[in-house]
PDB file of C-alpha atoms in Angstrom:
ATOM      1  CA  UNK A  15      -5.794 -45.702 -17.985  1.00 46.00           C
ATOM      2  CA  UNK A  16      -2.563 -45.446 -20.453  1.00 45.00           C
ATOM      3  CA  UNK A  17      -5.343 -43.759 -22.740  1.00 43.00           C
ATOM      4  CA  UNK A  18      -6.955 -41.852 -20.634  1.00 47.00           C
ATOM      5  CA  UNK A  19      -3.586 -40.113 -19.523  1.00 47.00           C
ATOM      6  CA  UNK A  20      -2.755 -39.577 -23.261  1.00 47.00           C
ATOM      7  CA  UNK A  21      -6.124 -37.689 -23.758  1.00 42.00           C
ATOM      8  CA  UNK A  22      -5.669 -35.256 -20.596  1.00 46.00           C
ATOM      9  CA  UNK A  23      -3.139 -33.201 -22.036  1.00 48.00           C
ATOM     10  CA  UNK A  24      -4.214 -33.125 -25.663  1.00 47.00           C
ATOM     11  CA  UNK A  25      -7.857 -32.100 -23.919  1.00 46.00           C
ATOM     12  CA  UNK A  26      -6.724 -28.820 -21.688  1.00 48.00           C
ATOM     13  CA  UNK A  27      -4.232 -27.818 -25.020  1.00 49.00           C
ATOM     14  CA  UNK A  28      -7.836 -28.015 -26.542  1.00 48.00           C
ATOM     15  CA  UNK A  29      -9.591 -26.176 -24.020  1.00 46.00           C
ATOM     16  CA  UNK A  30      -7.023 -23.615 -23.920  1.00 50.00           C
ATOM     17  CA  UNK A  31      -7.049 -22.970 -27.673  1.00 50.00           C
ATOM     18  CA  UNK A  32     -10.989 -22.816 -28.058  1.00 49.00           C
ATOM     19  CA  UNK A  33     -11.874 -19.558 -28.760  1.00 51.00           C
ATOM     20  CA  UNK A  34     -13.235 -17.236 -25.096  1.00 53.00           C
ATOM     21  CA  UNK A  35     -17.476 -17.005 -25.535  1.00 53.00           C
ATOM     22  CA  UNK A  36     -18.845 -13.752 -23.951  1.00 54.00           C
ATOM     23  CA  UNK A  37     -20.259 -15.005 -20.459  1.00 56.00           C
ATOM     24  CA  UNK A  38     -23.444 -13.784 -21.970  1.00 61.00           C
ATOM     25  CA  UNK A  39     -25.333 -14.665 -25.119  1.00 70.00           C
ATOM     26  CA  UNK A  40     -27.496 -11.607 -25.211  1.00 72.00           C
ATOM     27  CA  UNK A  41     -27.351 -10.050 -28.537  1.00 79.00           C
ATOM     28  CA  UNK A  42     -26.072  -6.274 -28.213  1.00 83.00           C
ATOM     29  CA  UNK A  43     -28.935  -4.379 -28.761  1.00 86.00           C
ATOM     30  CA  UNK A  44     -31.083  -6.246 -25.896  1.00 84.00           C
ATOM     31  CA  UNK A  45     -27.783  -5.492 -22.830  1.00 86.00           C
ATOM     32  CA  UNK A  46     -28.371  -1.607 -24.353  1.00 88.00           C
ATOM     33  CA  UNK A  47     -31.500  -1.767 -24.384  1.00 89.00           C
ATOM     34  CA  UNK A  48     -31.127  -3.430 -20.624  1.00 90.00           C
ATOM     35  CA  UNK A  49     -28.888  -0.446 -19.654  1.00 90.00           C
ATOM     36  CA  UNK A  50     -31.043   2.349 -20.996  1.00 92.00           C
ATOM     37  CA  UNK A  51     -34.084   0.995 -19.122  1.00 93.00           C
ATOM     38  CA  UNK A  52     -32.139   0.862 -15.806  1.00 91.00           C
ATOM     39  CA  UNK A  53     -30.974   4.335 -16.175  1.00 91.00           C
ATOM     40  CA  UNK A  54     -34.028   5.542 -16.910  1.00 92.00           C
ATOM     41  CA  UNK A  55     -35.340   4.184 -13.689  1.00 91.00           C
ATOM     42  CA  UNK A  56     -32.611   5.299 -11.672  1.00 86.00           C
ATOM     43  CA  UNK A  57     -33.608   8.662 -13.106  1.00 87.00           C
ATOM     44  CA  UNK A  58     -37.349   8.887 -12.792  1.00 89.00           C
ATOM     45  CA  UNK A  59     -37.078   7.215  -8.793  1.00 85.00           C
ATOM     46  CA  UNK A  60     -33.806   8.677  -7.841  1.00 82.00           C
ATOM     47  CA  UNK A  61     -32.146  11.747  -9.995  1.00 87.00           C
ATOM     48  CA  UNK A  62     -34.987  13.815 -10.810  1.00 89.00           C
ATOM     49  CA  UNK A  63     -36.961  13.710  -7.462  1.00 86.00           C
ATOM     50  CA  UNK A  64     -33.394  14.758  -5.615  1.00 87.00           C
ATOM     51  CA  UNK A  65     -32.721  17.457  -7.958  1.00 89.00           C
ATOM     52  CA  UNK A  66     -36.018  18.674  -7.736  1.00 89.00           C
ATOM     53  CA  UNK A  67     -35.694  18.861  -3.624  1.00 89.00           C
ATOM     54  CA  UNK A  68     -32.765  20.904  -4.199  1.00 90.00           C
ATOM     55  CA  UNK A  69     -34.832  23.520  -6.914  1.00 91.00           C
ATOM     56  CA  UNK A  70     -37.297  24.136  -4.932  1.00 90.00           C
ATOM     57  CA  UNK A  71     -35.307  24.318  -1.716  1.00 90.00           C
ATOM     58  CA  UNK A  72     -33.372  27.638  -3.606  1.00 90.00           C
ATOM     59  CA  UNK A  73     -36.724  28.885  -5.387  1.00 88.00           C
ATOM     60  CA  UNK A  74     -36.578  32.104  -3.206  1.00 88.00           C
ATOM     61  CA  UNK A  75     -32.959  32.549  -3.279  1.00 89.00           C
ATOM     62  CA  UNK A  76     -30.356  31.511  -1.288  1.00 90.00           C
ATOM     63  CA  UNK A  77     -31.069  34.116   1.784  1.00 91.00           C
ATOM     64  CA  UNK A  78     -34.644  32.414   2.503  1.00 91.00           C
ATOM     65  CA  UNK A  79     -32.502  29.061   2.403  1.00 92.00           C
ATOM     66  CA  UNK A  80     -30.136  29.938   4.843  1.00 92.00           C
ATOM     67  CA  UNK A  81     -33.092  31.552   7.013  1.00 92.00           C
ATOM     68  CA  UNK A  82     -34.873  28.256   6.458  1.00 91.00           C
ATOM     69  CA  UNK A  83     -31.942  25.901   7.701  1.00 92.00           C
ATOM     70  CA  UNK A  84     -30.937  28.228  10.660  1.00 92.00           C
ATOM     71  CA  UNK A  85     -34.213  29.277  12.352  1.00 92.00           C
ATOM     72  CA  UNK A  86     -34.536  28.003  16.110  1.00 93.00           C
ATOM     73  CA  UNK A  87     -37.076  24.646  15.178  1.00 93.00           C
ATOM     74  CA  UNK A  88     -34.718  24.088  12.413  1.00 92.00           C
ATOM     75  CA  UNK A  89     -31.795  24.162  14.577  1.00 93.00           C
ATOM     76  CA  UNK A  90     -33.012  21.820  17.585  1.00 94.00           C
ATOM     77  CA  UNK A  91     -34.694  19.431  14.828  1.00 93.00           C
ATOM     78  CA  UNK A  92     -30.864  18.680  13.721  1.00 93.00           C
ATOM     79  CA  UNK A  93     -29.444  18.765  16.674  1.00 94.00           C
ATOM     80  CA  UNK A  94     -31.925  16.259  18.199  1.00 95.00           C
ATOM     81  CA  UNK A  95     -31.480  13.831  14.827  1.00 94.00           C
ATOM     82  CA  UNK A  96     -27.943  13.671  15.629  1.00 93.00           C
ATOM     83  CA  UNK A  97     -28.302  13.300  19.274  1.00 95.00           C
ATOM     84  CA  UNK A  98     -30.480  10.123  18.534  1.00 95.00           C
ATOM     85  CA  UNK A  99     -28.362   8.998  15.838  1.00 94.00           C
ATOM     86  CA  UNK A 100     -25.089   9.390  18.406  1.00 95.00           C
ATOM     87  CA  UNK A 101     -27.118   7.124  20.847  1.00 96.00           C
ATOM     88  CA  UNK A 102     -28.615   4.667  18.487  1.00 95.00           C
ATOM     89  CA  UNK A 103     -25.626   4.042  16.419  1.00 95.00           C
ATOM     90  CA  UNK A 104     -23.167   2.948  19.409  1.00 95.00           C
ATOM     91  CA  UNK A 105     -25.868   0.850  20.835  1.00 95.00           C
ATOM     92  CA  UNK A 106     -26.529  -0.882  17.450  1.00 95.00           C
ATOM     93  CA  UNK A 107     -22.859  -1.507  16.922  1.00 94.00           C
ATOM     94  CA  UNK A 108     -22.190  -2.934  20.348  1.00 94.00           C
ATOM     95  CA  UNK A 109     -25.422  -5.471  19.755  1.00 93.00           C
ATOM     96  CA  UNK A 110     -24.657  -6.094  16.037  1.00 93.00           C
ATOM     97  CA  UNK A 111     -20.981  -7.010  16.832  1.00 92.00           C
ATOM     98  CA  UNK A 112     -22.287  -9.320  19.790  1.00 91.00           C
ATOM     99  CA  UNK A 113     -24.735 -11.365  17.805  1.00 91.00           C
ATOM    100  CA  UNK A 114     -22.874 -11.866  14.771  1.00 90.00           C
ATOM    101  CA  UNK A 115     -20.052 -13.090  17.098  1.00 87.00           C
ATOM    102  CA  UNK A 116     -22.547 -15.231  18.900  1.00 88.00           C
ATOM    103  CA  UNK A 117     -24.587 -16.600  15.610  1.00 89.00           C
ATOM    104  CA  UNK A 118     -21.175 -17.341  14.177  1.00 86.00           C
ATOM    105  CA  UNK A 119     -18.155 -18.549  16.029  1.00 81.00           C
ATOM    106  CA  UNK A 120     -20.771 -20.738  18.602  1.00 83.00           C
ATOM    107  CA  UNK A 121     -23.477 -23.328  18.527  1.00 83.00           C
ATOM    108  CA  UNK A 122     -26.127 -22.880  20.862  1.00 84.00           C
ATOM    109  CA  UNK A 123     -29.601 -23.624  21.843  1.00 87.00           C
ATOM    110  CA  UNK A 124     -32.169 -20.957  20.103  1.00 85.00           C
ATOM    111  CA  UNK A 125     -29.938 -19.958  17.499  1.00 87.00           C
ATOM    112  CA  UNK A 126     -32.410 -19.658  14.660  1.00 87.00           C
ATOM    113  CA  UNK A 127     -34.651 -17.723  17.217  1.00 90.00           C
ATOM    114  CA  UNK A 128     -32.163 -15.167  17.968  1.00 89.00           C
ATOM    115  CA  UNK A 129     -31.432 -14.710  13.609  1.00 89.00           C
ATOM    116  CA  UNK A 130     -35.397 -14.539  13.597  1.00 89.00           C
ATOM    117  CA  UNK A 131     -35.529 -11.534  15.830  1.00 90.00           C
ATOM    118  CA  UNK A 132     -32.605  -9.608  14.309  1.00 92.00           C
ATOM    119  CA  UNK A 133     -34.582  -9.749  11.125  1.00 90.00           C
ATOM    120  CA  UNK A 134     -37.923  -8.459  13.042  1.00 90.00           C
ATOM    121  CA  UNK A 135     -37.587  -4.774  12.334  1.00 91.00           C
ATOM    122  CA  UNK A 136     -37.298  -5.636   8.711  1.00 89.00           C
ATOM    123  CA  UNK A 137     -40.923  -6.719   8.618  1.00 88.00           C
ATOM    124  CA  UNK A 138     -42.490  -4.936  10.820  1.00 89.00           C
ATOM    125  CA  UNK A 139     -43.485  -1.344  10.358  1.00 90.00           C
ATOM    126  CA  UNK A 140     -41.887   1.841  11.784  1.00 92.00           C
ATOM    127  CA  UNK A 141     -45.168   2.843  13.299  1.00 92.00           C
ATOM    128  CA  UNK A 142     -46.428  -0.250  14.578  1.00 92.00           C
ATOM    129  CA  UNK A 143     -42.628   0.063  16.624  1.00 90.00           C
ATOM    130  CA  UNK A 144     -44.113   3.342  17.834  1.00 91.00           C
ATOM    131  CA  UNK A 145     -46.867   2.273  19.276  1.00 92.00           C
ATOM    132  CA  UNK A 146     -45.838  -0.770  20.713  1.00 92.00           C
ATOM    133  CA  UNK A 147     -43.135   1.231  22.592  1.00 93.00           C
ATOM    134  CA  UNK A 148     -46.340   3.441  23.945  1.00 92.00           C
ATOM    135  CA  UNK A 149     -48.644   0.395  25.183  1.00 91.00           C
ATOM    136  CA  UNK A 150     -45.246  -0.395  27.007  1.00 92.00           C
ATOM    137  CA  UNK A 151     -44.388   3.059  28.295  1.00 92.00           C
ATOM    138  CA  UNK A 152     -47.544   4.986  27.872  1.00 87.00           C
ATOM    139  CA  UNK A 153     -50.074   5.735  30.958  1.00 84.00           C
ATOM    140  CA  UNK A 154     -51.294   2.606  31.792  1.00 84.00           C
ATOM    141  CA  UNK A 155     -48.071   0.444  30.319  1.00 86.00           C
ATOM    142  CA  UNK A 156     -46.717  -2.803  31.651  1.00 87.00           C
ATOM    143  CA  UNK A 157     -43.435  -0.796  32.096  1.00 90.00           C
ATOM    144  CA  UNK A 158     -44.734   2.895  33.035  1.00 89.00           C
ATOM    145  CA  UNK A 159     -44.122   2.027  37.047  1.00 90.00           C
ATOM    146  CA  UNK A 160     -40.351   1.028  36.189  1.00 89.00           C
ATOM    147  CA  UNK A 161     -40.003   4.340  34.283  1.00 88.00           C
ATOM    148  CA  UNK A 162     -41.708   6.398  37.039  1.00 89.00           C
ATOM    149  CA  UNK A 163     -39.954   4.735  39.286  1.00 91.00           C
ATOM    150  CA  UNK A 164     -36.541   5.318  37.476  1.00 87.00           C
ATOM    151  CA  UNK A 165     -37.533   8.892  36.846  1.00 88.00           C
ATOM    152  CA  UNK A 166     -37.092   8.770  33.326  1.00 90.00           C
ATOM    153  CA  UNK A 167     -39.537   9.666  30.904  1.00 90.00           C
ATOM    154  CA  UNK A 168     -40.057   7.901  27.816  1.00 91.00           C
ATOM    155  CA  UNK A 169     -42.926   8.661  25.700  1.00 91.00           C
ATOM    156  CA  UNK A 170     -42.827  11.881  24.465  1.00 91.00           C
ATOM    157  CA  UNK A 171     -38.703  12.606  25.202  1.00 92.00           C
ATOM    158  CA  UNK A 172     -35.723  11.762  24.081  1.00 94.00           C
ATOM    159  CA  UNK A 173     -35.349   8.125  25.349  1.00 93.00           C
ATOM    160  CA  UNK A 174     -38.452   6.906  23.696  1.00 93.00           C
ATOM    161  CA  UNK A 175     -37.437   8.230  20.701  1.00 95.00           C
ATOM    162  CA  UNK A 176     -33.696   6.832  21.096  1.00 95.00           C
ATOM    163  CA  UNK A 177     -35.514   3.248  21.757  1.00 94.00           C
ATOM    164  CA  UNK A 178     -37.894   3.517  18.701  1.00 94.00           C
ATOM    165  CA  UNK A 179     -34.847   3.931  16.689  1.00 95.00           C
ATOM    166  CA  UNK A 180     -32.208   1.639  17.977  1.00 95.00           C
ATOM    167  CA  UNK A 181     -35.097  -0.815  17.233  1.00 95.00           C
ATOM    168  CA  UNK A 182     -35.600   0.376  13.654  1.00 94.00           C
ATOM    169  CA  UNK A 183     -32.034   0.171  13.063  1.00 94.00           C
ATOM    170  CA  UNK A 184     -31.091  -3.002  14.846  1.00 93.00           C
ATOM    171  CA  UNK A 185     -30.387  -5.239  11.829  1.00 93.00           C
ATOM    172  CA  UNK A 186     -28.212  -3.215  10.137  1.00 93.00           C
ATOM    173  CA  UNK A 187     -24.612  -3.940  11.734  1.00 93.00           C
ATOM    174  CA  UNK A 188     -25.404  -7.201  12.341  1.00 92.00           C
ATOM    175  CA  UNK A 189     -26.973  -8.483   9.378  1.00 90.00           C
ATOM    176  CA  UNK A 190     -23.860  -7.283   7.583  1.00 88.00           C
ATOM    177  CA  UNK A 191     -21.119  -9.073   9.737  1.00 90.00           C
ATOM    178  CA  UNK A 192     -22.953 -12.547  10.445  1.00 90.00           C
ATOM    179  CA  UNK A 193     -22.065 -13.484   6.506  1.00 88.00           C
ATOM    180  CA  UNK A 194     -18.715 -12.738   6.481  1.00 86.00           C
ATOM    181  CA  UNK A 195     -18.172 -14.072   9.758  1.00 86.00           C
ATOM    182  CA  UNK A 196     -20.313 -17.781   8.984  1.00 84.00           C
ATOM    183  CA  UNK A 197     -18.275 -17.731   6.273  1.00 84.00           C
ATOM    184  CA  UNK A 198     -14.439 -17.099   8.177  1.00 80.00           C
ATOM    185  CA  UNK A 199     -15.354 -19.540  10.503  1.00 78.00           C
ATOM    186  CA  UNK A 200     -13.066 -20.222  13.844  1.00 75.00           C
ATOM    187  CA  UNK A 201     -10.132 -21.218  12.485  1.00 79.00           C
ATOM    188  CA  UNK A 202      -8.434 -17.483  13.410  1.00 78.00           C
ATOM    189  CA  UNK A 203      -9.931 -17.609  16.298  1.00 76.00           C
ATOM    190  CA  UNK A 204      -8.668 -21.008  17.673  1.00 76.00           C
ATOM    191  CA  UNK A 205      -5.280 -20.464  16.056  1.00 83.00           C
ATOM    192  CA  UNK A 206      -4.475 -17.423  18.257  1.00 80.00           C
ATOM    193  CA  UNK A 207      -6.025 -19.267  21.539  1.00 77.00           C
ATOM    194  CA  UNK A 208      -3.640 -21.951  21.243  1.00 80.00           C
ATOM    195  CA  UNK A 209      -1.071 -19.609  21.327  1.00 78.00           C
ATOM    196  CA  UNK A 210      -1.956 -18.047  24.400  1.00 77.00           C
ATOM    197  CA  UNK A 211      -4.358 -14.787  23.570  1.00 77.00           C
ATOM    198  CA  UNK A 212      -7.067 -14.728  25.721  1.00 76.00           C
ATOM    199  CA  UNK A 213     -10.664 -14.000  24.010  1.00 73.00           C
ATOM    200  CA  UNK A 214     -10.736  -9.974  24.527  1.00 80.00           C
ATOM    201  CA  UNK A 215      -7.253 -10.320  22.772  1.00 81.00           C
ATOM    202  CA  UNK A 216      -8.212 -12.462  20.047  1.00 81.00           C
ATOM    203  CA  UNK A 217     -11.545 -10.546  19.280  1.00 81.00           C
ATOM    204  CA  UNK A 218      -9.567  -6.984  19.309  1.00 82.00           C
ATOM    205  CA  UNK A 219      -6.859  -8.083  17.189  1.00 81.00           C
ATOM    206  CA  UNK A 220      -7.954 -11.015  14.673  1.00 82.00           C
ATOM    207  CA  UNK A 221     -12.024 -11.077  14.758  1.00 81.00           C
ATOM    208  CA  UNK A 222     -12.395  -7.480  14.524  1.00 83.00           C
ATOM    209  CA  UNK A 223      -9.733  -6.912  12.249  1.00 84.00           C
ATOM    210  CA  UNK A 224     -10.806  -9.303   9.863  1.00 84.00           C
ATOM    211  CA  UNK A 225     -14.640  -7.855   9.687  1.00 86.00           C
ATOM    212  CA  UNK A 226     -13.476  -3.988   9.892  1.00 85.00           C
ATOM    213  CA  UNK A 227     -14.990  -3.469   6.761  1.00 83.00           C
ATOM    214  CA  UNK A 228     -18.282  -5.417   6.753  1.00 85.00           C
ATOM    215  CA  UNK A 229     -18.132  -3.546  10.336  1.00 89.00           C
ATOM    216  CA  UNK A 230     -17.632  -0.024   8.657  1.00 87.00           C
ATOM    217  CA  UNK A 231     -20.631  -0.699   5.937  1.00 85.00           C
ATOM    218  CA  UNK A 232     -23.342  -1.376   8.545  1.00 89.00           C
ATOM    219  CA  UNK A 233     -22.094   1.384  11.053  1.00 91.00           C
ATOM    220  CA  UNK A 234     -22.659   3.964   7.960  1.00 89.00           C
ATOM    221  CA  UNK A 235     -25.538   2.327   6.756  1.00 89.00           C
ATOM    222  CA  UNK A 236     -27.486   2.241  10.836  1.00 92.00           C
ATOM    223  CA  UNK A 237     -26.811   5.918  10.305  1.00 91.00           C
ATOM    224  CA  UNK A 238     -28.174   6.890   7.534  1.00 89.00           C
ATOM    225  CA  UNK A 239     -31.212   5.156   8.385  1.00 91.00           C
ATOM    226  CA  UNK A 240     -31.444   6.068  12.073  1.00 93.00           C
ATOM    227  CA  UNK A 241     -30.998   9.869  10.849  1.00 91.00           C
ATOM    228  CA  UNK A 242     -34.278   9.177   8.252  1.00 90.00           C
ATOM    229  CA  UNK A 243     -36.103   7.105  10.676  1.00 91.00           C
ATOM    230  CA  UNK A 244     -39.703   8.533  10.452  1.00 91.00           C
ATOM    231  CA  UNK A 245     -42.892   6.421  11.188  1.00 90.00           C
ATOM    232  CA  UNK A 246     -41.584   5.256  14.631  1.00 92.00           C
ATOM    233  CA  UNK A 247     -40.231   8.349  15.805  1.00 93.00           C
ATOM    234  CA  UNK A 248     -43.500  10.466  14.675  1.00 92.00           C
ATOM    235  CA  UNK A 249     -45.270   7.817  17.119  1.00 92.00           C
ATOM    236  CA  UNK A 250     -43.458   8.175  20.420  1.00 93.00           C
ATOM    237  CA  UNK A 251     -42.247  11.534  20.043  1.00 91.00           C
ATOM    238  CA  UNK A 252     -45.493  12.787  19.948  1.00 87.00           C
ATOM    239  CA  UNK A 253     -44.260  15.698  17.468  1.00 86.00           C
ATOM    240  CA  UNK A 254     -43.709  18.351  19.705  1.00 86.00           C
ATOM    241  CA  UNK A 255     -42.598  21.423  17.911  1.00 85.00           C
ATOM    242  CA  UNK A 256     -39.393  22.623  19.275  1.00 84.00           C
ATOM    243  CA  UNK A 257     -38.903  20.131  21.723  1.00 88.00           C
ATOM    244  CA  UNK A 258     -39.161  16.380  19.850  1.00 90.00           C
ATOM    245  CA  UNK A 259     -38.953  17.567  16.421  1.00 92.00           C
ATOM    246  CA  UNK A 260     -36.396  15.521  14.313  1.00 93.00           C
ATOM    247  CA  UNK A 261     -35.684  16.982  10.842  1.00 94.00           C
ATOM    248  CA  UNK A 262     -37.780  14.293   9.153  1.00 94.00           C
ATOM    249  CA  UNK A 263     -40.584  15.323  11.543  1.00 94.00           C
ATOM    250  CA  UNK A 264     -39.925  19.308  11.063  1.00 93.00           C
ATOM    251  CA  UNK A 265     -39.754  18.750   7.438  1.00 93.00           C
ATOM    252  CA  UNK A 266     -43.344  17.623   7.403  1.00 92.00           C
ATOM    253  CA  UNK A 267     -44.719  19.812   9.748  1.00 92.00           C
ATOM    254  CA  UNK A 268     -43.408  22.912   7.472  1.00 92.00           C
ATOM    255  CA  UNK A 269     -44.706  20.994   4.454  1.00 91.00           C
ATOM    256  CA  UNK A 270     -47.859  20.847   6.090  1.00 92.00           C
ATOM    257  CA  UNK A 271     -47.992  24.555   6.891  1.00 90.00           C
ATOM    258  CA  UNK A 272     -47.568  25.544   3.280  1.00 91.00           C
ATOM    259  CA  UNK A 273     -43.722  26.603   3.658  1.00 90.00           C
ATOM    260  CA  UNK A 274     -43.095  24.570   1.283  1.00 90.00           C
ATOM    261  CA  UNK A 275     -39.672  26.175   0.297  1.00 90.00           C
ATOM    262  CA  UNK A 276     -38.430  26.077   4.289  1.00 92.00           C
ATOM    263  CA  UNK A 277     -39.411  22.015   4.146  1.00 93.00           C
ATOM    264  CA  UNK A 278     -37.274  21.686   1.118  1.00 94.00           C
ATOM    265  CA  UNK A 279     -34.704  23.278   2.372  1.00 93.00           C
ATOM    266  CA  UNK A 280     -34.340  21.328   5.479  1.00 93.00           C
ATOM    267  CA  UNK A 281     -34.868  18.451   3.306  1.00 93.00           C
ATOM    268  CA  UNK A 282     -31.888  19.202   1.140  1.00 93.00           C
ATOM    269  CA  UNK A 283     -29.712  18.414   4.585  1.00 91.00           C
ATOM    270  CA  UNK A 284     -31.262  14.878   4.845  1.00 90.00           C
ATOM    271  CA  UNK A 285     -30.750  14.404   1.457  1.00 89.00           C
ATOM    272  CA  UNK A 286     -27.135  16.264   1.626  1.00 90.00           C
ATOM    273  CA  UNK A 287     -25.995  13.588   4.936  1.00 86.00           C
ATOM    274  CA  UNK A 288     -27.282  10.687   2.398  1.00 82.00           C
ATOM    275  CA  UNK A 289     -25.149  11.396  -0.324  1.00 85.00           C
ATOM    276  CA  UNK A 290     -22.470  12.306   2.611  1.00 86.00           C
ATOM    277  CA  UNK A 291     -22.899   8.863   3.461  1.00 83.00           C
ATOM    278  CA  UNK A 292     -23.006   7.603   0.213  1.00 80.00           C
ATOM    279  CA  UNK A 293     -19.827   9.591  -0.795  1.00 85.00           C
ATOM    280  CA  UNK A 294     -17.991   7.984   2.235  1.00 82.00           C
ATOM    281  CA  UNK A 295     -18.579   4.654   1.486  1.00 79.00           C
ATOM    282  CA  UNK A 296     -17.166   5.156  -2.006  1.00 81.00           C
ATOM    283  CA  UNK A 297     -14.161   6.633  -0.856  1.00 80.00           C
ATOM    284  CA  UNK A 298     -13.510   4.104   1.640  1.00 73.00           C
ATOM    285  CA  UNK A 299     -13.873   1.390  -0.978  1.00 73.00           C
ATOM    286  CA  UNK A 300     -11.949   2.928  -3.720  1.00 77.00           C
ATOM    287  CA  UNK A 301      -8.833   4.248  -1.149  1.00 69.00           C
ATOM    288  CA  UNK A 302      -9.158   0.646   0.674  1.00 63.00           C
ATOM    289  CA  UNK A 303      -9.672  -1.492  -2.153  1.00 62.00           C
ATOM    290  CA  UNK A 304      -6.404  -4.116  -1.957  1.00 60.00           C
ATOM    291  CA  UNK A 305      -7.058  -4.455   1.726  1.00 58.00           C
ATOM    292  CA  UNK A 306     -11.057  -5.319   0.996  1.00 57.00           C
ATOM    293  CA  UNK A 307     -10.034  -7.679  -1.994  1.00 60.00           C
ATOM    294  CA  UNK A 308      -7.328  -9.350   0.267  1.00 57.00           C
ATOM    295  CA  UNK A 309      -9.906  -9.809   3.416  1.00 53.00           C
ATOM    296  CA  UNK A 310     -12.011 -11.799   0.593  1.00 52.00           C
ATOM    297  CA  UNK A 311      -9.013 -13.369  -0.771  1.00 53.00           C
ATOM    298  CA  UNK A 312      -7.862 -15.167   2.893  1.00 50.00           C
ATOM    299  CA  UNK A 313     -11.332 -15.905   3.248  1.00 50.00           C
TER     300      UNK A 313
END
């Protein structure tokens, strides 16, 4: 033991003298070559494609653009994508908050079931959604007499389409708070009950305060894709121009009519609320960045 207490110190002097190896072992020309491949693929799949949206979106001038963006089907197509999005979003948030809470501060019976079906709309397509939502809704639908009887419409209007893509967008929130919240645990949680907050009091002001961020990611990430959302929304909407046109929906319909400049340039406004997205996120990381690293820090 005497010896073995002799060695320790003599052994971290050593360590701490030994000379720092490179994490990696790569030789230099292999993490270049490494880099120059990745940014070559970034700019083949991503740069190229979304600067050639934009060129051809101004290829008769910046007049046709503006008549492009701002003609009546062009104008209801937005304002029906951010309807939806405005429904979908809220909806998503409330669920995605609820299950992660559920999944992990609490042990219950069909646990792994409920984590199974948040996944769901990963692997299943967009259009099989649609269509599921019209054997359901559609004339002759298990659910068509609860509809009727409500006096809503479904298929072919706006709540069909809100339903297609609140299912769509579903795992979003939640599948970014259930980590971070596995992995916080209860002790918050329990400390603040046994000192007298009750549970709307502890969620508002240590759960949710503590997954703001992870909360803040999936919100912006639910819209981004529930603004895109295509293959399900083509299905129940039934395309109706004018009327249940979303601008992924209008873009292909003028794309399919040969104006191909007008479906570039209401592409360019997808692409534009993307990078609006993407641009957020970035700013929000970079202006928030001590309070992110010390929410990882405590946890």
């Amino acid at each position: 033991m005497a010896l073995d207490a002799t060695l320790q110190p003599s052994a971290s002097a050593a360590v701490r003298s030994a000379p720092q190896r490179p994490v990696t072992t790569e030789a230099p020309w292999v993490r270049r070559a490494l880099i120059t491949l990745a940014l070559v693929f970034l700019a083949l799949v991503l740069f190229l494609p979304l600067v050639a949206v934009f060129v051809e979106a101004l290829r008769n001038g910046v007049s046709s653009y503006l008549s492009a963006i701002t003609e009546p089907d062009a104008l209801q197509a937005m304002r029906l994508t951010l309807t939806i999005a405005a429904i979908a979003v809220p909806l998503n948030l409330v669920f995605g908050v609820a299950a992660a809470w559920a999944i992990a501060k609490f042990e219950f019976r069909g646990k792994a079931l409920l984590i199974t079906v948040i996944d769901l709309p990963f692997s299943v397509s967009p259009v099989i959604a649609g269509f599921v939502f019209i054997l359901l809704f559609g004339t002759g639908g298990s659910l068509q007499p609860l509809a009727q009887w409500l006096g809503i419409q479904i298929v072919f209007a706006l709540p069909g389409m809100v339903l297609a893509t609140t299912f769509v967008t579903l795992p979003f929130v939640a599948r970014e708070l259930i980590p971070l919240m596995q992995e916080q645990g209860t002790g918050d949680e329990e400390a603040a009950l046994s000192l007298g907050a009750g549970g709307w009091r502890t969620f508002f002001l240590v759960t949710l305060p503590n997954v703001k961020w992870a909360l803040l990611y999936g919100v912006l990430l639910c819209n981004a894709r529930a603004m895109g959302e295509f293959g399900a929304v083509a299905v129940i909407s039934g395309k109706i121009r004018g009327e249940t046109n979303t601008m992924p929906l209008h873009v292909e319909i003028l794309y399919n009519e040969y104006a191909f400049s007008a479906a570039f340039a209401v592409a360019t406004l997808l692409a534009l609320l993307a990078l609006l997205t993407l641009l957020l996120k970035t700013v929000l990381e970079w202006r928030f960045a001590g309070d992110i690293a010390a929410t990882r820090r405590g946890h």
